[in-house]
């Protein structure tokens, strides 16, 4: 699985959009970008994933650059409950035999 | 569905004691795994299983044993607890290989070894 690079921490004002970047310059053609988050003291939670098209669900939007070397997770209207560590993970969709590898992620603090 | 459940939620052990952390899922997932998370750190994989009867080592397997006799259960055994094993332990599961592999995590077990 390709390696990812994320900022260590970010702040966001409540009600504003939170844009979390991720670099994955060595991504290969069959690798997907996945995002998880971990709210304090809880288990990680899946957010969204994508291959090359932008994706949106009830939690977030995922914007992947055309060359697929980077992506941005967007929380459109951040709330205090979105304060968490966000993990960007790149892996093939059929990687069920291989474990999910978490880096250190980005600690997002949503401020009132 | 209860999802992924873990017991106990909290545990305190003395050095040298053994215990088993329980993990169960009711989603008929083939893939299960155990992670540990130390303060301020990311998750590190201990052991994983791609199906009943099959287990493999992750990044930090020493001091831990696993078995997978059923699809539903994946217990983690600490053979002789050490203070270095003080951590939060998370169990996760996902669908069979080749399918959409979102992983579902349990609530965690907080273990302290004195």
PDB file of C-alpha atoms in Angstrom:
ATOM      1  CA  UNK A   1       0.000   0.000   0.000  1.00  0.00           C
ATOM      2  CA  UNK A   2       1.214   3.493  -0.828  1.00  0.00           C
ATOM      3  CA  UNK A   3       2.465   5.743   1.949  1.00  0.00           C
ATOM      4  CA  UNK A   4       0.514   8.836   2.992  1.00  0.00           C
ATOM      5  CA  UNK A   5       1.545  12.144   4.531  1.00  0.00           C
ATOM      6  CA  UNK A   6      -0.802  14.273   6.625  1.00  0.00           C
ATOM      7  CA  UNK A   7      -0.327  17.392   8.756  1.00  0.00           C
ATOM      8  CA  UNK A   8      -0.006  16.639  12.438  1.00  0.00           C
ATOM      9  CA  UNK A   9      -2.781  18.962  13.541  1.00  0.00           C
ATOM     10  CA  UNK A  10      -5.322  21.507  12.308  1.00  0.00           C
ATOM     11  CA  UNK A  11      -7.879  23.850  13.818  1.00  0.00           C
ATOM     12  CA  UNK A  12     -11.262  24.752  12.392  1.00  0.00           C
ATOM     13  CA  UNK A  13     -13.956  27.142  13.596  1.00  0.00           C
ATOM     14  CA  UNK A  14     -17.304  25.580  14.370  1.00  0.00           C
ATOM     15  CA  UNK A  15     -19.710  25.861  11.438  1.00  0.00           C
ATOM     16  CA  UNK A  16     -16.950  26.350   8.898  1.00  0.00           C
ATOM     17  CA  UNK A  17     -15.675  23.770   6.427  1.00  0.00           C
ATOM     18  CA  UNK A  18     -12.770  21.636   7.583  1.00  0.00           C
ATOM     19  CA  UNK A  19     -10.393  20.709   4.764  1.00  0.00           C
ATOM     20  CA  UNK A  20      -7.974  17.938   5.647  1.00  0.00           C
ATOM     21  CA  UNK A  21      -5.207  17.273   3.112  1.00  0.00           C
ATOM     22  CA  UNK A  22      -3.398  14.038   2.388  1.00  0.00           C
ATOM     23  CA  UNK A  23      -0.446  13.404   0.091  1.00  0.00           C
ATOM     24  CA  UNK A  24      -0.069   9.986  -1.527  1.00  0.00           C
ATOM     25  CA  UNK A  25       2.371  10.613  -4.356  1.00  0.00           C
ATOM     26  CA  UNK A  26       3.268   6.920  -4.834  1.00  0.00           C
ATOM     27  CA  UNK A  27      -0.327   5.747  -5.222  1.00  0.00           C
ATOM     28  CA  UNK A  28      -0.824   3.112  -7.894  1.00  0.00           C
ATOM     29  CA  UNK A  29      -3.688   2.763 -10.328  1.00  0.00           C
ATOM     30  CA  UNK A  30      -5.698   0.199  -8.367  1.00  0.00           C
ATOM     31  CA  UNK A  31      -5.349   1.830  -4.959  1.00  0.00           C
ATOM     32  CA  UNK A  32      -8.216   3.570  -3.261  1.00  0.00           C
ATOM     33  CA  UNK A  33      -8.037   6.435  -0.787  1.00  0.00           C
ATOM     34  CA  UNK A  34      -9.845   5.709   2.481  1.00  0.00           C
ATOM     35  CA  UNK A  35     -10.546   8.040   5.381  1.00  0.00           C
ATOM     36  CA  UNK A  36     -11.222   7.006   8.948  1.00  0.00           C
ATOM     37  CA  UNK A  37     -11.492   9.068  12.084  1.00  0.00           C
ATOM     38  CA  UNK A  38     -11.074   8.353  15.766  1.00  0.00           C
ATOM     39  CA  UNK A  39     -12.930  10.392  18.317  1.00  0.00           C
ATOM     40  CA  UNK A  40     -11.244  10.444  21.708  1.00  0.00           C
ATOM     41  CA  UNK A  41     -11.384   7.081  23.517  1.00  0.00           C
ATOM     42  CA  UNK A  42     -13.460   5.429  20.802  1.00  0.00           C
ATOM     43  CA  UNK A  43     -12.646   2.940  18.062  1.00  0.00           C
ATOM     44  CA  UNK A  44     -11.891   4.292  14.573  1.00  0.00           C
ATOM     45  CA  UNK A  45     -14.852   4.988  12.321  1.00  0.00           C
ATOM     46  CA  UNK A  46     -14.997   4.722   8.547  1.00  0.00           C
ATOM     47  CA  UNK A  47     -15.836   7.997   6.766  1.00  0.00           C
ATOM     48  CA  UNK A  48     -15.489   7.673   3.010  1.00  0.00           C
ATOM     49  CA  UNK A  49     -13.364   6.246   0.230  1.00  0.00           C
ATOM     50  CA  UNK A  50     -12.703   6.956  -3.461  1.00  0.00           C
ATOM     51  CA  UNK A  51     -10.620   5.941  -6.473  1.00  0.00           C
ATOM     52  CA  UNK A  52     -10.445   8.937  -8.799  1.00  0.00           C
ATOM     53  CA  UNK A  53     -13.821  10.607  -8.861  1.00  0.00           C
ATOM     54  CA  UNK A  54     -14.906  12.955  -6.126  1.00  0.00           C
ATOM     55  CA  UNK A  55     -17.183  11.291  -3.600  1.00  0.00           C
ATOM     56  CA  UNK A  56     -19.772  12.582  -1.162  1.00  0.00           C
ATOM     57  CA  UNK A  57     -21.797  10.939   1.563  1.00  0.00           C
ATOM     58  CA  UNK A  58     -23.712  12.087   4.602  1.00  0.00           C
ATOM     59  CA  UNK A  59     -20.533  12.629   6.583  1.00  0.00           C
ATOM     60  CA  UNK A  60     -18.063  14.217   4.198  1.00  0.00           C
ATOM     61  CA  UNK A  61     -16.780  14.863   0.691  1.00  0.00           C
ATOM     62  CA  UNK A  62     -13.587  13.501  -0.779  1.00  0.00           C
ATOM     63  CA  UNK A  63     -11.768  15.442  -3.481  1.00  0.00           C
ATOM     64  CA  UNK A  64      -9.005  13.572  -5.321  1.00  0.00           C
ATOM     65  CA  UNK A  65      -6.669  15.471  -7.643  1.00  0.00           C
ATOM     66  CA  UNK A  66      -6.544  14.477 -11.283  1.00  0.00           C
ATOM     67  CA  UNK A  67      -3.090  12.922 -10.928  1.00  0.00           C
ATOM     68  CA  UNK A  68      -4.327  11.167  -7.762  1.00  0.00           C
ATOM     69  CA  UNK A  69      -1.231  12.172  -5.842  1.00  0.00           C
ATOM     70  CA  UNK A  70      -3.189  14.001  -3.189  1.00  0.00           C
ATOM     71  CA  UNK A  71      -6.683  14.291  -1.777  1.00  0.00           C
ATOM     72  CA  UNK A  72      -8.722  16.435   0.586  1.00  0.00           C
ATOM     73  CA  UNK A  73     -11.383  15.358   3.013  1.00  0.00           C
ATOM     74  CA  UNK A  74     -14.004  18.053   3.499  1.00  0.00           C
ATOM     75  CA  UNK A  75     -16.340  18.267   6.468  1.00  0.00           C
ATOM     76  CA  UNK A  76     -18.717  20.953   5.153  1.00  0.00           C
ATOM     77  CA  UNK A  77     -19.982  22.352   8.448  1.00  0.00           C
ATOM     78  CA  UNK A  78     -17.698  21.213  11.238  1.00  0.00           C
ATOM     79  CA  UNK A  79     -19.171  20.752  14.700  1.00  0.00           C
ATOM     80  CA  UNK A  80     -17.496  20.247  18.051  1.00  0.00           C
ATOM     81  CA  UNK A  81     -18.286  16.535  17.721  1.00  0.00           C
ATOM     82  CA  UNK A  82     -16.012  16.371  14.660  1.00  0.00           C
ATOM     83  CA  UNK A  83     -12.977  16.941  16.873  1.00  0.00           C
ATOM     84  CA  UNK A  84     -10.966  13.764  16.266  1.00  0.00           C
ATOM     85  CA  UNK A  85      -7.862  12.282  14.669  1.00  0.00           C
ATOM     86  CA  UNK A  86      -8.389  11.738  10.935  1.00  0.00           C
ATOM     87  CA  UNK A  87      -6.510   9.002   9.123  1.00  0.00           C
ATOM     88  CA  UNK A  88      -5.896   8.879   5.372  1.00  0.00           C
ATOM     89  CA  UNK A  89      -5.113   5.349   4.151  1.00  0.00           C
ATOM     90  CA  UNK A  90      -4.321   4.138   0.656  1.00  0.00           C
ATOM     91  CA  UNK A  91      -4.909   0.528  -0.273  1.00  0.00           C
ATOM     92  CA  UNK A  92      -6.325  -1.708  -2.949  1.00  0.00           C
ATOM     93  CA  UNK A  93     -10.028  -2.428  -2.677  1.00  0.00           C
ATOM     94  CA  UNK A  94      -9.401  -6.162  -2.668  1.00  0.00           C
ATOM     95  CA  UNK A  95      -6.951  -5.943   0.209  1.00  0.00           C
ATOM     96  CA  UNK A  96      -9.105  -7.910   2.586  1.00  0.00           C
ATOM     97  CA  UNK A  97      -6.202 -10.260   3.237  1.00  0.00           C
ATOM     98  CA  UNK A  98      -3.932  -7.474   4.322  1.00  0.00           C
ATOM     99  CA  UNK A  99      -4.323  -5.355   7.398  1.00  0.00           C
ATOM    100  CA  UNK A 100      -5.304  -1.710   7.512  1.00  0.00           C
ATOM    101  CA  UNK A 101      -2.195   0.308   8.310  1.00  0.00           C
ATOM    102  CA  UNK A 102      -2.777   3.507  10.269  1.00  0.00           C
ATOM    103  CA  UNK A 103      -0.272   6.337  10.376  1.00  0.00           C
ATOM    104  CA  UNK A 104      -0.432   9.092  12.968  1.00  0.00           C
ATOM    105  CA  UNK A 105      -3.180  11.025  11.204  1.00  0.00           C
ATOM    106  CA  UNK A 106      -4.252  14.652  11.591  1.00  0.00           C
ATOM    107  CA  UNK A 107      -5.646  15.851  14.883  1.00  0.00           C
ATOM    108  CA  UNK A 108      -8.542  18.175  14.020  1.00  0.00           C
ATOM    109  CA  UNK A 109      -9.715  20.537  16.734  1.00  0.00           C
ATOM    110  CA  UNK A 110     -13.041  22.250  16.086  1.00  0.00           C
ATOM    111  CA  UNK A 111     -13.212  25.441  18.083  1.00  0.00           C
ATOM    112  CA  UNK A 112     -16.395  27.165  19.242  1.00  0.00           C
TER     113      UNK A 112
ATOM    114  CA  UNK B   1     -26.810  -6.075  14.822  1.00  0.00           C
ATOM    115  CA  UNK B   2     -24.536  -5.456  17.791  1.00  0.00           C
ATOM    116  CA  UNK B   3     -21.571  -4.927  15.435  1.00  0.00           C
ATOM    117  CA  UNK B   4     -18.167  -5.562  17.019  1.00  0.00           C
ATOM    118  CA  UNK B   5     -18.227  -6.109  20.762  1.00  0.00           C
ATOM    119  CA  UNK B   6     -15.283  -6.284  23.138  1.00  0.00           C
ATOM    120  CA  UNK B   7     -15.036  -7.390  26.739  1.00  0.00           C
ATOM    121  CA  UNK B   8     -13.973  -6.320  29.242  1.00  0.00           C
ATOM    122  CA  UNK B   9     -14.011  -2.532  28.819  1.00  0.00           C
ATOM    123  CA  UNK B  10     -11.368  -2.063  31.513  1.00  0.00           C
ATOM    124  CA  UNK B  11      -8.853  -4.449  33.074  1.00  0.00           C
ATOM    125  CA  UNK B  12      -6.002  -4.140  35.542  1.00  0.00           C
ATOM    126  CA  UNK B  13      -3.440  -6.935  35.708  1.00  0.00           C
ATOM    127  CA  UNK B  14      -0.313  -7.597  37.670  1.00  0.00           C
ATOM    128  CA  UNK B  15       2.920  -8.386  35.866  1.00  0.00           C
ATOM    129  CA  UNK B  16       3.034 -12.046  34.935  1.00  0.00           C
ATOM    130  CA  UNK B  17      -0.708 -12.629  34.961  1.00  0.00           C
ATOM    131  CA  UNK B  18      -2.443 -13.979  31.892  1.00  0.00           C
ATOM    132  CA  UNK B  19      -5.806 -13.033  30.478  1.00  0.00           C
ATOM    133  CA  UNK B  20      -7.932 -13.132  27.356  1.00  0.00           C
ATOM    134  CA  UNK B  21      -9.516 -10.135  25.691  1.00  0.00           C
ATOM    135  CA  UNK B  22     -12.724 -11.113  23.975  1.00  0.00           C
ATOM    136  CA  UNK B  23     -13.912  -9.891  20.584  1.00  0.00           C
ATOM    137  CA  UNK B  24     -17.063 -10.925  18.756  1.00  0.00           C
ATOM    138  CA  UNK B  25     -18.917  -9.753  15.667  1.00  0.00           C
ATOM    139  CA  UNK B  26     -22.345 -10.640  14.366  1.00  0.00           C
ATOM    140  CA  UNK B  27     -21.949  -9.387  10.792  1.00  0.00           C
ATOM    141  CA  UNK B  28     -20.577 -12.658   9.366  1.00  0.00           C
ATOM    142  CA  UNK B  29     -17.293 -10.938   8.559  1.00  0.00           C
ATOM    143  CA  UNK B  30     -14.412 -13.140   7.463  1.00  0.00           C
ATOM    144  CA  UNK B  31     -11.643 -10.733   8.363  1.00  0.00           C
ATOM    145  CA  UNK B  32     -10.844  -9.800  11.957  1.00  0.00           C
ATOM    146  CA  UNK B  33      -7.886  -8.065  13.539  1.00  0.00           C
ATOM    147  CA  UNK B  34      -6.460  -6.745  16.790  1.00  0.00           C
ATOM    148  CA  UNK B  35      -4.749  -3.380  17.209  1.00  0.00           C
ATOM    149  CA  UNK B  36      -3.154  -1.674  20.158  1.00  0.00           C
ATOM    150  CA  UNK B  37      -2.969   2.057  20.683  1.00  0.00           C
ATOM    151  CA  UNK B  38      -0.555   3.678  23.092  1.00  0.00           C
ATOM    152  CA  UNK B  39      -1.048   7.254  24.321  1.00  0.00           C
ATOM    153  CA  UNK B  40      -0.533   9.805  21.553  1.00  0.00           C
ATOM    154  CA  UNK B  41       0.232   7.093  19.009  1.00  0.00           C
ATOM    155  CA  UNK B  42      -1.523   5.630  16.012  1.00  0.00           C
ATOM    156  CA  UNK B  43      -2.875   2.094  15.906  1.00  0.00           C
ATOM    157  CA  UNK B  44      -0.474  -0.808  15.541  1.00  0.00           C
ATOM    158  CA  UNK B  45      -1.571  -4.198  14.272  1.00  0.00           C
ATOM    159  CA  UNK B  46      -0.990  -7.168  16.584  1.00  0.00           C
ATOM    160  CA  UNK B  47      -2.588 -10.167  14.838  1.00  0.00           C
ATOM    161  CA  UNK B  48      -5.197 -10.709  12.177  1.00  0.00           C
ATOM    162  CA  UNK B  49      -7.302 -13.480  10.696  1.00  0.00           C
ATOM    163  CA  UNK B  50      -8.733 -13.892   7.198  1.00  0.00           C
ATOM    164  CA  UNK B  51     -11.146 -16.613   8.245  1.00  0.00           C
ATOM    165  CA  UNK B  52     -11.854 -19.350  10.764  1.00  0.00           C
ATOM    166  CA  UNK B  53      -8.750 -21.416  11.403  1.00  0.00           C
ATOM    167  CA  UNK B  54      -6.369 -18.902   9.828  1.00  0.00           C
ATOM    168  CA  UNK B  55      -4.326 -16.311  11.723  1.00  0.00           C
ATOM    169  CA  UNK B  56      -1.255 -14.257  10.973  1.00  0.00           C
ATOM    170  CA  UNK B  57       1.061 -11.854  12.734  1.00  0.00           C
ATOM    171  CA  UNK B  58       0.937  -8.122  12.425  1.00  0.00           C
ATOM    172  CA  UNK B  59       3.462  -5.470  13.338  1.00  0.00           C
ATOM    173  CA  UNK B  60       3.719  -6.141  17.092  1.00  0.00           C
ATOM    174  CA  UNK B  61       2.763  -9.792  17.801  1.00  0.00           C
ATOM    175  CA  UNK B  62       5.202 -10.632  20.598  1.00  0.00           C
ATOM    176  CA  UNK B  63       3.559 -11.492  23.901  1.00  0.00           C
ATOM    177  CA  UNK B  64       0.160 -12.166  22.328  1.00  0.00           C
ATOM    178  CA  UNK B  65      -1.591 -15.252  20.988  1.00  0.00           C
ATOM    179  CA  UNK B  66      -4.768 -15.519  18.943  1.00  0.00           C
ATOM    180  CA  UNK B  67      -7.005 -18.255  17.613  1.00  0.00           C
ATOM    181  CA  UNK B  68     -10.031 -18.222  15.328  1.00  0.00           C
ATOM    182  CA  UNK B  69     -12.165 -21.286  15.895  1.00  0.00           C
ATOM    183  CA  UNK B  70     -15.370 -19.607  14.716  1.00  0.00           C
ATOM    184  CA  UNK B  71     -16.202 -16.810  12.297  1.00  0.00           C
ATOM    185  CA  UNK B  72     -17.736 -14.748  15.089  1.00  0.00           C
ATOM    186  CA  UNK B  73     -15.004 -14.782  17.740  1.00  0.00           C
ATOM    187  CA  UNK B  74     -11.371 -13.690  17.753  1.00  0.00           C
ATOM    188  CA  UNK B  75      -9.912 -13.693  21.287  1.00  0.00           C
ATOM    189  CA  UNK B  76      -6.545 -12.162  22.114  1.00  0.00           C
ATOM    190  CA  UNK B  77      -4.496 -13.848  24.832  1.00  0.00           C
ATOM    191  CA  UNK B  78      -1.799 -12.223  26.897  1.00  0.00           C
ATOM    192  CA  UNK B  79       0.403 -15.054  28.091  1.00  0.00           C
ATOM    193  CA  UNK B  80       2.396 -13.226  30.788  1.00  0.00           C
ATOM    194  CA  UNK B  81       1.414  -9.596  31.084  1.00  0.00           C
ATOM    195  CA  UNK B  82       4.126  -6.931  31.157  1.00  0.00           C
ATOM    196  CA  UNK B  83       3.859  -3.192  31.891  1.00  0.00           C
ATOM    197  CA  UNK B  84       4.786  -2.540  28.234  1.00  0.00           C
ATOM    198  CA  UNK B  85       1.438  -4.077  27.293  1.00  0.00           C
ATOM    199  CA  UNK B  86      -0.464  -1.304  29.028  1.00  0.00           C
ATOM    200  CA  UNK B  87      -2.519   0.072  26.166  1.00  0.00           C
ATOM    201  CA  UNK B  88      -5.946   0.368  24.604  1.00  0.00           C
ATOM    202  CA  UNK B  89      -6.819  -2.637  22.482  1.00  0.00           C
ATOM    203  CA  UNK B  90      -9.198  -2.460  19.530  1.00  0.00           C
ATOM    204  CA  UNK B  91     -10.713  -5.324  17.619  1.00  0.00           C
ATOM    205  CA  UNK B  92     -11.927  -4.811  14.041  1.00  0.00           C
ATOM    206  CA  UNK B  93     -13.728  -6.830  11.382  1.00  0.00           C
ATOM    207  CA  UNK B  94     -14.547  -6.517   7.695  1.00  0.00           C
ATOM    208  CA  UNK B  95     -16.112  -8.417   4.827  1.00  0.00           C
ATOM    209  CA  UNK B  96     -14.422 -11.242   2.991  1.00  0.00           C
ATOM    210  CA  UNK B  97     -11.514 -10.457   0.684  1.00  0.00           C
ATOM    211  CA  UNK B  98     -12.507  -9.200  -2.697  1.00  0.00           C
ATOM    212  CA  UNK B  99     -15.408  -7.209  -1.366  1.00  0.00           C
ATOM    213  CA  UNK B 100     -15.847  -3.717  -0.060  1.00  0.00           C
ATOM    214  CA  UNK B 101     -13.521  -3.646   2.897  1.00  0.00           C
ATOM    215  CA  UNK B 102     -14.670  -0.969   5.263  1.00  0.00           C
ATOM    216  CA  UNK B 103     -13.497  -2.033   8.695  1.00  0.00           C
ATOM    217  CA  UNK B 104     -15.721  -1.880  11.734  1.00  0.00           C
ATOM    218  CA  UNK B 105     -14.077  -1.305  15.097  1.00  0.00           C
ATOM    219  CA  UNK B 106     -15.121  -2.270  18.585  1.00  0.00           C
ATOM    220  CA  UNK B 107     -15.205   0.193  21.508  1.00  0.00           C
ATOM    221  CA  UNK B 108     -11.852  -0.916  22.905  1.00  0.00           C
ATOM    222  CA  UNK B 109     -10.449  -2.538  26.049  1.00  0.00           C
ATOM    223  CA  UNK B 110      -8.324  -0.385  28.315  1.00  0.00           C
ATOM    224  CA  UNK B 111      -5.647  -2.551  29.902  1.00  0.00           C
ATOM    225  CA  UNK B 112      -3.274  -1.521  32.656  1.00  0.00           C
ATOM    226  CA  UNK B 113      -0.449  -3.822  33.734  1.00  0.00           C
ATOM    227  CA  UNK B 114       1.118  -2.971  37.076  1.00  0.00           C
TER     228      UNK B 114
END
